[in-house]
Amino acid sequence: MKERIIVGASSAIALLFALTGLALPVIATSPVGRIVEKQGEVALKRGRRLIKPVTKGTELYAGDLLKPTRQSIIVVRCVKGNTWILSAGVESNINNRCKIAKAALGSTNTDDTRGGSDPSVPYVISPRKTRVLNGKLTMRWNAAPSATNYTVIVRAPGFTWKVTGVKGTEVIYAGEPLKAKVSYSIVIEAEGCTSSKCSSEDDDSQAGTGFTLMDEVEAQRIQSEVKRLNEQDLSDEAKALVLADFYAEQNLMSDAIQTLETLVNQESKTVTVYRMLGEFYERVELSLLSKDRYGKALELAKTDEDVSSQAAVKAGLARIFWGLGSKELAMRYLKEAQSAYKSLEDAERVKELAVLLAEWQKE
């Protein structure tokens, strides 16, 4: 099979996974792509070591060598947006097709946030820290203890939309047309709740967790690219992984999360689905949801004996537990992640975690 590239129309924004949630140093080395489709077997060599197992969702780093067996179909999505179908039976260097990005999979910033960490608060779940393609919004939030109904408020400078008496934990926006490039915030107030925190404004990260509507021209560009990605000859799950990556690149976090949650509802057993959700929820500052999805990813990674995924997920759990104040547990997960990377002879990531561990031990 001849090697071919499907060039993406997405911008050069790196495939983010720009995780937020805690005080972390910027990661020096980041993946340059991931395997999104795997039919058959592929050998992955990193330095002098063969990485096993190689699964759908395995992240790839600069210098990795991949050799699919004959008749295998292996598809890689690079952080720059292009999709690469490897030549069966031929060893290929990832550097030939996937370029290093400044901010890529697994990179972090230095925000210290603990949003979505108190189950008694009716914190906003969606849309949250995201751009949206259109004004047809379904707003969702966490259920407050004993709440009988909710008041939902959407605000922007010079604008307020309010609906009262909402039963359940979601409502469709039914106000006047929203304006592009305006920052909107959502406030949820619970009536009859027994908690001392009956408003989403009691969430630790309420500030800056709203949404912005894309302008029409950009929204059309996004929709055209989504159409192109959906037309690729990939399995439904692979398409969903590619679409989630693309949405996240464009900071359409609600769409990225919903795309993956659809796979969860279909009872996906793919580690990467849950790991990506853990990372995405971490990015939008929903700590408890992030912890839940990371936890499922770890369970699946252990079943698959996937040490590489276990290492990455444990590092994610370490960040979440640190933010939640469970510092002893955070340290344990971080040390376990470091140990796993040592077993993989991944010196770069061992070094990265050592820097983080030293920072935490100073606090």
PDB file of N, CA and C in Angstrom, residues 38-42 69 71-74:
ATOM      1  N   LYS A  38      -6.175   1.384  14.090  1.00  0.00           N
ATOM      2  CA  LYS A  38      -5.217   0.280  14.125  1.00  0.00           C
ATOM      3  C   LYS A  38      -5.935  -1.011  13.762  1.00  0.00           C
ATOM      4  N   GLN A  39      -5.685  -1.473  12.553  1.00  0.00           N
ATOM      5  CA  GLN A  39      -6.192  -2.758  12.095  1.00  0.00           C
ATOM      6  C   GLN A  39      -4.976  -3.609  11.752  1.00  0.00           C
ATOM      7  N   GLY A  40      -4.680  -4.583  12.592  1.00  0.00           N
ATOM      8  CA  GLY A  40      -3.466  -5.352  12.435  1.00  0.00           C
ATOM      9  C   GLY A  40      -2.434  -4.921  13.466  1.00  0.00           C
ATOM     10  N   GLU A  41      -1.176  -5.245  13.213  1.00  0.00           N
ATOM     11  CA  GLU A  41      -0.126  -4.989  14.187  1.00  0.00           C
ATOM     12  C   GLU A  41       0.889  -3.978  13.659  1.00  0.00           C
ATOM     13  N   VAL A  42       1.534  -3.289  14.592  1.00  0.00           N
ATOM     14  CA  VAL A  42       2.583  -2.337  14.233  1.00  0.00           C
ATOM     15  C   VAL A  42       3.650  -2.361  15.322  1.00  0.00           C
ATOM     16  N   THR A  69       2.864  -4.416  10.146  1.00  0.00           N
ATOM     17  CA  THR A  69       2.992  -5.691   9.443  1.00  0.00           C
ATOM     18  C   THR A  69       2.244  -5.604   8.118  1.00  0.00           C
ATOM     19  N   GLN A  71      -0.416  -6.076   5.334  1.00  0.00           N
ATOM     20  CA  GLN A  71      -1.882  -6.119   5.381  1.00  0.00           C
ATOM     21  C   GLN A  71      -2.471  -5.299   6.526  1.00  0.00           C
ATOM     22  N   SER A  72      -1.627  -4.688   7.363  1.00  0.00           N
ATOM     23  CA  SER A  72      -2.137  -3.853   8.458  1.00  0.00           C
ATOM     24  C   SER A  72      -2.516  -2.470   7.935  1.00  0.00           C
ATOM     25  N   ILE A  73      -3.465  -1.848   8.622  1.00  0.00           N
ATOM     26  CA  ILE A  73      -3.852  -0.467   8.326  1.00  0.00           C
ATOM     27  C   ILE A  73      -3.645   0.345   9.602  1.00  0.00           C
ATOM     28  N   ILE A  74      -2.682   1.233   9.564  1.00  0.00           N
ATOM     29  CA  ILE A  74      -2.347   2.062  10.729  1.00  0.00           C
ATOM     30  C   ILE A  74      -2.469   3.524  10.304  1.00  0.00           C
TER      31      ILE A  74
END
